């Protein structure tokens, strides 16, 4: 069934080519339906004014305010040497604060006539600072009283609530509002995606009514009704997409993989020098139950850094090899693939020496396959895969290439899921004669709602207890600008750790061999308040040099970053792991999987430039042995800043799930504002993943029931239409975020 033509109507037919072009380029809006789903960000009440006191810098804003005074100045300039240059300064107020508007040159005449003291208007422009005062230069404006443009203006602002839309410099909020007024009658023809029983059962308004109420509310209750309904649409359609994906997976055949009673897995467990934690045993049981079924496992394994995910995954791989299949582990980077290969071979010992002298009776071969391998080694590895000689393969996305053939692929383990898209997972799964089982691992703890929203096609297992022998990590914020002596003390602490026989990491946001163009640097300079923000992030190469000559003189300091040759990276990591290097100055290449139990201290420079989850990941690299770990977060940001509060949160808790909530709450605001400003789109417009946890959980249940009863959605044409719209434009971006 086609979408209702009225909503598919291209905007250029309805609004004219010029406006339609701006909407398409800047806001990604192409049809009447797109425009109707461009919801107001907030509403202004006629009698109530925006808080001018807390306007964000460098953002495009729309404010409703009253003109307090207007002054016309003349001045001499190169263009008008006889003092004929004109500048109009208008002060507007909203009771909470005042804001200066500035108009220059020929642009002063119209506002000089119209913006008289007492006039109320909407103003839109970019907030900048001049002489330490906030101002809008050449703002666009729309008068809010009188009938300057005849009845139309008065009519369109007649409601008590003025919708303010996510706008751009090219298209002010009120122009969007007018365009939406033009297409609003088409909302009557919107086909409702929600099944009638669900809508009535939850007391939700119809979709046409919700669209009318969100764009032309008469009361705040109208807005609440509309948002409650539109949140359900977003949650439900997305959960239907995920439920259908889950349903399709259960229809696929897979080879059940059960470990033999006295095979490789038993031999491996017998040689482990420790017992598994309760959590590891529970998660292993969930995985083994899935592997024994005749449709493919799809499981997400979340575990804190160091909770022993790799061990759990390795036992699953061994179970598959026991049953005659092959298992592959996919890592996001070569460094990590090499590291996994080393640690798997170490854990397995002679069990990894299949076909070799000294290999154990049940042994198999563990093969590494990466893009930078030499031709001969690669040929050899590919042969081992094709013949089935190699039971376990570890590699990067080089494994997805066409040339790679498996003898009998039974299990795919993907490490650090957020770096692999759905397509890459599917490409690798296509390598099996029948779809292999899939285990996805992540060390970034994901709040339950996000797991339901982004990884809704996977069952979830959580490892939340750390194995015995992991030491506590103390984290502290080092305010380098306010208290420089704290930074000096940080370097003393590093020396102390080294003198006690340990090692340390220093992490920087940038490598430092980028070409430093002085023109670019000059262009970056702004007011002194921005200096901490605007100076380039500290770089590995510079910091390493300063430390070696200064506070860490005499210690063995080496650097590691992503632009080094793979062999060089490997050599550096080997020296560090062997204890030959005291301090490793690195970028975030060490974020995942690097395991050096003797490293006990980490100093993160410009820590405010990293995300919360990333800091948590980095911190997990220390305290991996018996000695306690120390993580110092160095920042020049002022104490009251949001960046410092974020760092304080990281320092105060070790609970990754708690941190991931904080991270998401902060980033969501950033995403929503950032995307509204830049016009980028997300499939979530009114649904907030953290706040709307209940709706997401309920929508997931409802969606599962609907798909179980009618997998093809034949009885729900409106839902099918909404799903097609979601999948064609947003599934890619959205599910890719996985």
XYZ file of C-alpha atoms in Angstrom:
738
model
C 0.000 0.000 0.000
C 1.276 3.457 -0.854
C 1.689 6.195 1.685
C -1.193 8.636 1.567
C -0.352 10.877 -1.398
C -1.075 14.094 0.552
C 1.791 13.337 2.948
C 4.091 12.218 0.137
C 3.598 15.468 -1.739
C 7.053 17.045 -2.348
C 7.502 20.328 -0.468
C 8.602 22.158 -3.603
C 5.086 21.783 -5.001
C 3.488 23.106 -1.847
C 5.949 25.770 -0.648
C 7.849 26.659 -3.812
C 11.329 25.557 -4.914
C 13.410 28.110 -2.953
C 11.966 27.289 0.499
C 11.877 23.553 -0.284
C 15.569 23.604 -1.230
C 16.573 25.204 2.092
C 14.420 22.695 4.015
C 15.943 19.744 2.166
C 19.546 20.934 2.493
C 19.491 22.196 6.058
C 16.821 20.140 7.802
C 16.527 17.006 5.652
C 12.811 17.671 5.061
C 11.532 16.629 1.621
C 7.807 15.846 1.845
C 4.712 17.199 3.581
C 4.937 14.223 5.951
C 8.551 15.099 6.864
C 7.532 18.657 7.681
C 4.574 17.541 9.836
C 7.012 15.397 11.845
C 9.348 18.364 12.430
C 8.079 19.099 15.925
C 8.527 22.300 17.951
C 11.477 22.204 20.327
C 9.580 24.260 22.898
C 6.763 26.792 23.200
C 6.724 30.422 24.218
C 3.755 31.807 26.049
C 2.596 35.208 24.889
C 2.850 36.748 28.314
C 6.025 34.995 29.258
C 9.429 35.772 27.854
C 12.500 33.678 27.119
C 15.265 33.878 29.649
C 17.757 36.141 27.987
C 19.903 35.577 31.060
C 20.927 32.070 29.984
C 21.442 32.190 26.255
C 24.024 29.737 24.885
C 27.080 31.158 23.101
C 27.561 30.566 19.369
C 24.110 29.027 18.998
C 21.289 30.008 16.737
C 18.459 31.104 19.023
C 14.919 32.428 18.764
C 13.780 34.762 21.538
C 10.567 36.623 22.231
C 11.221 39.998 23.873
C 10.314 43.653 24.106
C 12.327 46.578 22.778
C 13.630 48.694 25.674
C 15.461 51.351 23.641
C 16.987 51.961 20.215
C 19.919 54.280 19.343
C 21.241 55.183 15.910
C 24.979 56.012 15.784
C 26.966 57.434 12.899
C 30.690 56.751 12.591
C 33.567 57.093 10.177
C 34.904 53.954 8.494
C 36.955 53.023 5.426
C 33.713 52.621 3.477
C 32.176 55.819 4.836
C 35.073 58.184 5.601
C 32.883 61.252 6.220
C 31.215 59.826 9.279
C 28.304 58.488 7.262
C 28.538 54.870 8.540
C 25.422 53.952 10.503
C 24.950 51.490 13.340
C 21.616 50.823 15.036
C 21.828 49.425 18.568
C 18.598 48.041 20.010
C 18.320 46.747 23.568
C 15.640 44.125 24.178
C 14.526 42.788 27.545
C 12.426 39.983 28.931
C 12.589 40.801 32.620
C 15.343 38.230 33.243
C 18.032 39.930 31.267
C 18.897 42.308 28.449
C 20.343 41.616 25.039
C 21.894 43.971 22.521
C 20.896 43.783 18.823
C 23.136 45.439 16.236
C 22.309 46.436 12.652
C 24.801 48.071 10.245
C 24.848 50.008 7.005
C 21.812 49.975 4.774
C 20.284 47.326 7.012
C 19.399 49.917 9.694
C 16.476 51.663 7.987
C 13.690 49.093 8.338
C 14.443 48.100 11.973
C 14.916 51.777 12.883
C 11.323 52.425 11.763
C 9.823 49.243 13.216
C 11.672 48.453 16.457
C 10.339 51.260 18.608
C 10.491 51.039 22.421
C 7.657 48.880 23.726
C 7.379 46.788 20.541
C 7.249 43.010 21.085
C 8.785 40.706 18.495
C 10.460 37.377 17.889
C 14.174 37.697 17.111
C 16.421 35.015 15.634
C 20.186 35.064 15.206
C 23.493 33.723 16.417
C 24.597 34.714 19.917
C 28.051 36.305 19.988
C 30.040 38.391 22.452
C 31.189 41.959 21.831
C 32.862 44.033 24.543
C 32.030 41.257 27.010
C 28.294 41.617 26.323
C 26.030 39.160 24.558
C 24.634 40.382 21.274
C 22.810 39.306 18.113
C 24.198 40.905 14.954
C 21.657 41.511 12.174
C 18.993 39.237 13.657
C 15.912 38.361 11.639
C 12.736 39.413 13.431
C 8.963 39.152 13.244
C 6.764 41.739 14.985
C 4.231 40.242 17.354
C 1.567 42.886 17.436
C -0.210 45.235 15.134
C -1.052 44.028 11.670
C 2.141 44.793 9.801
C 1.403 41.997 7.372
C -2.363 42.156 7.487
C -4.562 39.594 9.217
C -2.325 36.605 8.447
C 0.348 37.444 11.040
C -2.187 38.184 13.734
C -4.043 34.954 12.941
C -0.945 32.745 12.954
C 0.129 34.109 16.341
C -3.371 34.060 17.764
C -2.787 30.997 19.957
C -1.516 31.625 23.450
C 1.406 29.208 22.841
C 3.936 30.083 20.158
C 5.779 27.000 18.843
C 9.532 27.462 18.438
C 11.046 25.022 15.937
C 14.569 23.653 15.568
C 15.697 26.224 13.001
C 18.771 27.185 11.015
C 20.361 30.474 10.042
C 18.720 30.147 6.622
C 15.230 29.425 7.935
C 13.889 31.115 11.055
C 11.496 29.380 13.403
C 8.512 31.519 12.373
C 9.050 30.801 8.677
C 8.931 27.103 9.538
C 5.795 27.763 11.570
C 4.148 29.435 8.570
C 5.145 26.570 6.272
C 3.683 24.083 8.762
C 0.438 26.082 8.950
C 0.227 25.708 5.173
C 0.516 21.903 5.229
C -1.313 21.272 8.521
C -4.676 20.447 6.852
C -2.943 17.365 5.315
C -2.463 15.961 8.834
C -6.099 14.796 8.648
C -4.974 12.225 6.090
C -2.136 10.750 8.175
C -2.564 6.964 8.410
C -2.319 5.782 12.003
C 0.448 3.200 12.583
C -0.820 2.120 16.030
C -3.330 -0.746 16.167
C -6.726 0.587 17.321
C -6.863 -1.713 20.349
C -3.464 -0.483 21.576
C -4.439 3.168 21.108
C -7.753 2.819 22.906
C -6.312 0.624 25.647
C -3.773 3.313 26.491
C -6.065 6.282 25.964
C -3.890 7.826 23.234
C -5.220 10.436 20.783
C -5.266 9.658 17.042
C -2.267 10.599 14.889
C -4.036 13.457 13.007
C -5.138 14.903 16.349
C -1.623 14.555 17.801
C -0.096 16.387 14.816
C -2.623 19.212 15.131
C -2.076 19.521 18.866
C 1.725 19.521 18.716
C 1.825 22.276 16.063
C -1.195 24.347 17.208
C -1.729 23.731 20.900
C -4.300 25.842 22.720
C -3.288 24.597 26.167
C -0.356 22.846 27.791
C -2.565 19.750 28.101
C -2.736 19.658 24.268
C 1.059 19.473 24.118
C 1.139 16.677 26.726
C -1.487 14.638 24.807
C 0.387 15.057 21.550
C 3.807 14.173 22.987
C 2.461 11.115 24.829
C 1.016 9.846 21.562
C 4.041 10.663 19.359
C 6.441 9.026 21.838
C 4.444 5.824 21.492
C 4.716 6.007 17.701
C 8.488 6.291 17.823
C 8.992 3.592 20.440
C 6.498 1.182 18.894
C 7.560 1.424 15.247
C 11.223 0.986 16.219
C 10.404 -1.998 18.456
C 8.344 -3.541 15.628
C 11.414 -3.273 13.367
C 13.544 -5.009 16.007
C 10.869 -7.617 16.847
C 10.588 -8.518 13.158
C 14.352 -8.889 12.970
C 14.281 -11.187 16.025
C 11.377 -13.148 14.552
C 13.176 -13.575 11.219
C 16.266 -14.868 13.063
C 14.221 -17.534 14.863
C 13.017 -18.795 11.473
C 16.590 -19.417 10.276
C 18.077 -22.881 10.675
C 21.370 -23.362 12.538
C 23.471 -26.355 13.480
C 23.129 -27.066 17.218
C 26.620 -27.031 18.784
C 27.045 -29.113 21.931
C 30.456 -29.707 23.509
C 31.547 -33.362 23.865
C 31.829 -34.775 27.408
C 35.632 -35.121 27.454
C 36.696 -32.827 24.683
C 38.567 -29.579 24.237
C 36.353 -27.567 26.615
C 36.837 -30.035 29.485
C 40.592 -30.132 28.879
C 40.671 -26.312 28.887
C 38.619 -25.998 32.102
C 40.925 -28.523 33.775
C 43.981 -26.383 33.116
C 42.468 -23.087 34.364
C 44.390 -21.946 37.476
C 41.212 -20.480 39.041
C 37.505 -21.164 39.286
C 34.991 -19.170 37.260
C 32.982 -16.504 39.100
C 29.253 -17.174 39.637
C 28.521 -14.557 36.990
C 30.786 -16.231 34.439
C 29.156 -19.603 35.119
C 25.631 -18.185 34.785
C 26.405 -16.355 31.519
C 28.206 -19.435 30.130
C 25.085 -21.539 30.824
C 22.905 -19.005 28.938
C 25.305 -19.157 25.982
C 25.599 -22.972 25.954
C 21.778 -23.281 26.065
C 21.531 -20.998 23.028
C 24.262 -22.856 21.148
C 22.397 -26.142 21.624
C 19.274 -24.922 19.767
C 18.598 -25.324 16.054
C 18.222 -21.611 15.308
C 21.061 -19.072 15.575
C 22.001 -17.598 18.939
C 21.959 -13.775 19.025
C 23.378 -12.661 22.310
C 24.908 -9.417 23.579
C 27.453 -9.977 26.362
C 27.956 -6.816 28.398
C 30.719 -6.853 30.925
C 32.674 -4.311 32.873
C 36.265 -3.840 31.806
C 38.124 -6.846 33.234
C 35.056 -8.903 34.147
C 36.374 -11.847 32.131
C 34.289 -11.561 28.939
C 37.120 -12.939 26.797
C 37.270 -16.088 28.917
C 33.503 -16.623 28.593
C 33.718 -16.092 24.821
C 36.685 -18.462 24.513
C 34.781 -21.236 26.327
C 31.894 -20.781 23.869
C 34.355 -20.983 20.955
C 35.880 -24.178 22.373
C 32.418 -25.720 22.739
C 31.800 -25.091 19.032
C 35.192 -26.533 18.026
C 34.337 -29.589 20.178
C 31.201 -30.102 18.104
C 33.224 -30.074 14.866
C 32.709 -26.415 13.887
C 34.928 -23.342 13.631
C 34.695 -20.143 15.659
C 35.854 -16.683 14.668
C 36.508 -13.612 16.819
C 36.302 -10.234 15.143
C 38.199 -7.306 16.748
C 37.935 -3.613 15.753
C 41.694 -2.960 15.394
C 44.821 -4.893 14.504
C 46.416 -4.130 17.880
C 43.407 -5.666 19.591
C 43.243 -8.684 17.256
C 46.928 -9.409 17.929
C 46.369 -9.006 21.627
C 43.349 -11.361 21.676
C 45.379 -13.878 19.670
C 48.245 -13.723 22.160
C 46.010 -14.031 25.212
C 43.935 -16.897 23.732
C 47.092 -18.839 22.803
C 48.502 -18.229 26.309
C 45.273 -19.340 28.016
C 45.062 -22.500 25.891
C 48.743 -23.498 26.043
C 49.341 -26.828 24.278
C 45.605 -27.003 23.432
C 46.327 -24.325 20.806
C 49.022 -26.387 19.105
C 46.828 -28.630 16.966
C 48.802 -30.531 14.316
C 52.123 -29.550 15.928
C 54.643 -31.564 17.891
C 53.842 -31.261 21.556
C 50.211 -30.333 20.871
C 47.701 -31.921 23.260
C 45.376 -34.712 22.172
C 42.287 -32.490 21.730
C 44.272 -29.502 20.461
C 43.154 -27.219 17.646
C 44.911 -24.473 15.713
C 44.427 -20.774 16.602
C 45.023 -18.561 13.551
C 45.431 -14.770 13.302
C 44.229 -12.988 10.137
C 44.731 -9.214 9.689
C 45.080 -6.838 6.758
C 48.788 -6.131 7.247
C 49.980 -9.772 7.188
C 52.546 -10.780 4.583
C 51.268 -12.668 1.517
C 52.776 -16.028 2.530
C 51.465 -15.938 6.120
C 48.063 -14.870 4.812
C 47.940 -17.721 2.256
C 48.801 -20.166 4.994
C 46.097 -18.775 7.315
C 43.435 -18.860 4.549
C 44.308 -22.489 3.810
C 43.912 -23.424 7.495
C 40.451 -21.814 7.492
C 39.287 -23.522 4.302
C 40.457 -27.007 5.360
C 39.094 -26.687 8.891
C 42.584 -27.180 10.331
C 42.100 -23.933 12.289
C 39.293 -24.289 14.832
C 39.657 -20.733 16.140
C 40.306 -17.676 13.969
C 40.968 -14.206 15.341
C 41.115 -11.155 13.101
C 39.956 -7.731 12.007
C 37.333 -6.964 9.376
C 39.846 -8.445 6.891
C 37.866 -11.593 7.758
C 34.831 -10.245 5.905
C 36.598 -10.140 2.527
C 35.308 -12.337 -0.295
C 38.438 -14.500 -0.448
C 38.007 -15.792 3.088
C 36.322 -19.240 3.106
C 35.545 -21.359 6.179
C 35.267 -25.117 6.350
C 32.300 -25.024 8.784
C 31.701 -21.696 10.545
C 29.676 -22.274 13.714
C 30.143 -19.163 15.885
C 30.975 -15.520 15.299
C 32.160 -13.479 18.309
C 32.236 -9.712 17.720
C 34.313 -7.690 20.194
C 33.399 -4.054 20.899
C 30.134 -4.071 18.983
C 29.843 -0.270 18.678
C 32.568 -0.369 16.037
C 30.795 -2.859 13.780
C 27.627 -2.181 11.874
C 24.776 -4.596 11.269
C 25.889 -5.062 7.637
C 29.356 -6.215 8.687
C 27.847 -8.693 11.138
C 25.622 -10.016 8.369
C 28.487 -10.272 5.862
C 30.490 -12.422 8.240
C 27.486 -14.550 9.125
C 27.007 -15.180 5.403
C 30.285 -17.142 5.461
C 28.634 -20.166 7.112
C 26.914 -22.979 5.201
C 24.053 -22.303 7.576
C 23.794 -19.109 9.641
C 26.328 -19.351 12.490
C 25.575 -18.432 16.090
C 26.457 -14.850 17.074
C 27.899 -13.488 20.328
C 28.486 -9.746 20.551
C 30.712 -8.410 23.378
C 30.960 -4.888 24.683
C 32.866 -3.361 27.585
C 30.824 -0.165 27.372
C 27.994 -0.773 29.822
C 24.701 0.048 28.146
C 21.663 1.092 30.182
C 18.758 -1.341 29.846
C 16.645 1.033 27.768
C 19.426 1.666 25.281
C 20.027 -2.057 25.004
C 16.315 -2.467 24.237
C 16.391 0.357 21.709
C 19.670 -0.146 19.888
C 20.379 -3.843 20.408
C 16.747 -4.908 20.556
C 17.450 -7.770 18.156
C 19.848 -9.403 20.661
C 19.246 -11.231 23.940
C 21.369 -9.697 26.706
C 23.718 -11.238 29.287
C 25.498 -9.088 31.859
C 28.768 -9.826 33.689
C 28.851 -7.372 36.557
C 31.213 -8.876 39.117
C 34.961 -8.545 38.817
C 37.046 -11.719 39.142
C 39.095 -12.186 42.317
C 42.532 -10.613 42.091
C 41.411 -7.392 40.368
C 42.522 -4.448 42.466
C 40.632 -1.265 43.322
C 41.370 1.862 41.271
C 41.466 5.270 42.961
C 40.486 8.131 40.608
C 41.109 11.841 41.214
C 40.564 15.039 39.226
C 43.704 17.193 38.866
C 42.692 20.855 38.247
C 45.814 21.931 36.354
C 44.774 25.571 35.829
C 43.461 26.310 39.348
C 46.151 24.319 41.172
C 49.313 23.789 39.095
C 51.094 22.164 42.069
C 48.553 19.298 41.841
C 49.912 18.495 38.363
C 53.489 18.541 39.648
C 52.387 16.117 42.391
C 50.799 13.868 39.721
C 54.179 13.422 38.013
C 55.773 12.685 41.411
C 53.161 9.944 41.934
C 54.106 8.437 38.547
C 57.790 8.402 39.589
C 56.830 6.731 42.885
C 54.912 3.969 41.070
C 57.894 3.365 38.772
C 60.355 3.291 41.670
C 58.131 0.608 43.255
C 58.679 -1.510 40.160
C 55.441 -0.601 38.347
C 54.618 1.171 35.063
C 52.340 4.005 33.966
C 50.269 5.255 31.020
C 49.889 8.904 30.005
C 46.953 9.388 27.605
C 46.518 12.418 25.299
C 43.675 13.306 22.899
C 45.877 14.030 19.873
C 48.944 12.568 18.126
C 50.684 15.860 17.307
C 52.201 15.289 13.873
C 49.355 17.111 12.099
C 50.607 20.058 10.058
C 50.384 23.126 12.262
C 49.250 25.899 9.979
C 49.854 29.254 11.739
C 46.945 30.825 9.816
C 44.574 28.218 11.189
C 45.921 28.837 14.661
C 45.373 32.563 14.383
C 41.840 31.982 13.178
C 41.144 29.810 16.205
C 42.025 32.501 18.757
C 39.090 34.083 20.515
C 38.414 35.752 23.829
C 40.485 34.700 26.875
C 37.477 32.941 28.443
C 37.519 30.463 25.579
C 41.225 29.705 25.789
C 40.911 26.517 27.836
C 38.248 25.340 25.389
C 39.854 26.546 22.191
C 43.536 25.705 22.542
C 44.379 22.562 20.592
C 44.183 19.389 22.682
C 47.476 18.183 24.134
C 49.391 15.873 21.808
C 51.266 12.631 22.459
C 54.486 13.674 20.707
C 54.732 17.037 22.521
C 53.811 15.687 25.944
C 56.226 12.738 25.661
C 59.081 15.102 24.806
C 58.240 17.504 27.672
C 57.984 14.671 30.193
C 61.238 13.003 29.119
C 63.108 16.313 29.427
C 61.236 17.507 32.513
C 59.283 15.832 35.325
C 59.980 12.229 34.179
C 63.621 12.738 33.182
C 65.660 9.568 33.527
C 62.652 7.223 33.093
C 62.201 5.159 29.921
C 59.336 6.953 28.074
C 57.880 5.628 24.778
C 54.982 6.709 22.535
C 52.147 4.715 20.916
C 49.509 6.027 18.503
C 47.308 4.935 15.636
C 49.439 6.320 12.811
C 52.448 4.144 13.601
C 53.220 1.108 11.441
C 51.616 -2.084 12.835
C 55.055 -3.666 13.455
C 56.260 -0.594 15.357
C 53.085 -0.538 17.451
C 53.551 -4.173 18.255
C 57.192 -3.722 19.238
C 56.277 -0.820 21.576
C 53.471 -2.838 23.200
C 55.768 -5.861 23.615
C 58.457 -3.761 25.311
C 55.850 -2.214 27.609
C 54.304 -5.603 28.427
C 57.784 -6.998 29.141
C 58.449 -4.159 31.594
C 61.265 -2.588 29.544
C 59.393 0.749 29.251
C 58.445 2.741 32.375
C 55.902 5.160 30.905
C 53.821 4.770 27.746
C 52.474 8.054 26.316
C 49.595 7.071 24.037
C 46.350 8.064 22.344
C 43.178 6.061 22.997
C 44.590 3.104 21.005
C 45.042 1.562 24.451
C 41.341 2.019 25.251
C 40.256 -1.559 24.666
C 41.825 -4.858 25.500
C 45.389 -3.849 26.382
C 46.415 -6.003 29.324
C 49.585 -5.160 31.291
C 49.022 -6.211 34.929
C 52.175 -4.359 36.064
C 50.808 -0.963 34.900
C 49.309 0.686 37.980
C 49.022 4.416 37.164
C 47.331 6.355 34.397
C 47.381 10.123 33.838
C 44.760 11.336 31.324
C 45.669 14.777 29.941
C 42.808 17.108 28.868
C 40.462 14.512 30.337
C 37.496 16.801 29.612
C 37.984 16.092 25.878
C 36.947 12.450 26.352
C 33.470 11.004 26.868
C 32.442 9.447 30.181
C 32.372 5.889 28.818
C 35.744 6.383 27.172
C 37.335 7.569 30.428
C 35.858 4.537 32.178
C 37.287 2.246 29.477
C 40.726 3.863 29.703
C 40.777 3.642 33.478
C 40.148 -0.110 33.204
C 43.683 -0.533 31.821
C 45.234 -0.121 35.289
C 44.721 -2.152 38.459
C 44.725 -5.376 36.430
C 47.239 -7.061 38.733
C 47.552 -7.431 42.492
C 48.651 -3.805 43.150
C 45.986 -1.064 43.445
C 45.497 1.254 40.458
C 45.587 5.044 40.290
C 43.886 7.163 37.619
C 44.450 10.952 37.485
C 42.118 13.051 35.317
C 43.949 16.271 34.377
C 41.819 19.207 33.211
C 42.137 22.968 32.819
C 38.388 23.536 32.796
C 37.022 25.785 35.567
C 35.481 24.163 38.601
C 31.892 25.182 37.842
C 31.926 23.900 34.241
C 29.841 20.949 33.046
C 33.067 19.294 31.879
C 34.446 19.275 35.430
C 31.184 17.895 36.834
C 31.453 15.062 34.303
C 35.002 14.295 35.482
C 33.910 14.410 39.135
C 31.238 11.826 38.303
C 33.847 9.510 36.752
C 36.149 9.940 39.744
C 33.364 9.226 42.218
C 32.024 5.889 40.922
C 33.380 2.661 39.488
C 29.952 1.480 38.352
C 30.012 1.517 34.559
C 26.219 1.274 34.291
C 25.768 4.342 36.477
C 28.339 6.203 34.355
C 26.684 5.159 31.123
C 23.433 6.693 32.354
C 25.238 9.961 33.178
C 26.952 9.874 29.789
C 23.702 9.297 27.943
C 21.796 11.975 29.841
C 24.486 14.523 29.062
C 25.043 13.457 25.488
C 21.368 13.215 24.703
C 20.936 16.882 25.515
C 23.963 17.609 23.372
C 22.664 15.458 20.533
C 19.228 16.931 20.574
C 20.467 20.502 20.653
C 23.361 19.778 18.336
C 21.160 18.058 15.810
C 18.424 20.624 16.066
C 20.972 23.329 15.349
C 22.710 21.566 12.495
C 19.510 20.106 11.157
C 20.763 16.520 11.235
C 18.006 14.041 11.949
C 17.595 11.193 14.371
C 14.705 8.774 14.320
C 13.968 9.802 17.902
C 12.358 13.228 17.949
C 10.238 13.159 21.104
C 11.333 9.928 22.764
C 14.081 10.312 25.388
C 15.809 6.991 25.897
C 16.459 7.440 29.616
C 13.288 9.270 30.693
C 10.886 7.102 28.714
C 12.104 3.761 29.981
C 8.570 2.511 30.727
C 7.226 3.378 27.284
C 10.130 1.571 25.592
C 9.674 -1.543 27.749
C 5.899 -1.598 27.143
C 6.321 -0.916 23.421
C 8.721 -3.842 23.219
C 6.145 -6.197 24.760
C 3.331 -4.915 22.542
C 5.543 -5.175 19.443
C 6.542 -8.767 20.242
C 2.855 -9.735 20.588
C 1.873 -8.007 17.324
C 4.723 -9.625 15.351
C 4.052 -13.079 16.829
C 0.409 -12.848 15.723
C 1.020 -11.255 12.310
C 4.713 -11.299 11.252
C 4.004 -9.669 7.871
C 1.707 -6.999 9.446
C -0.898 -7.774 6.760
C -3.728 -6.560 8.980
C -1.964 -3.275 9.848
C -1.272 -1.345 6.627
C -0.652 1.929 8.497
C 2.037 0.285 10.625
C 3.638 -1.277 7.542
C 3.824 2.138 5.910
C 5.418 3.725 8.996
C 7.887 0.852 9.195
C 8.936 1.241 5.556
C 9.468 4.953 6.161
C 11.619 4.227 9.234
C 13.622 1.478 7.562
C 14.430 3.153 4.302
C 15.825 6.390 5.692
C 16.705 5.739 9.266
C 17.318 2.078 9.891
C 20.702 2.427 8.276
C 21.825 5.298 10.483
C 19.996 4.131 13.545
C 20.778 0.451 13.703
C 24.250 1.307 12.431
C 24.825 3.200 15.652
C 25.113 -0.224 17.188
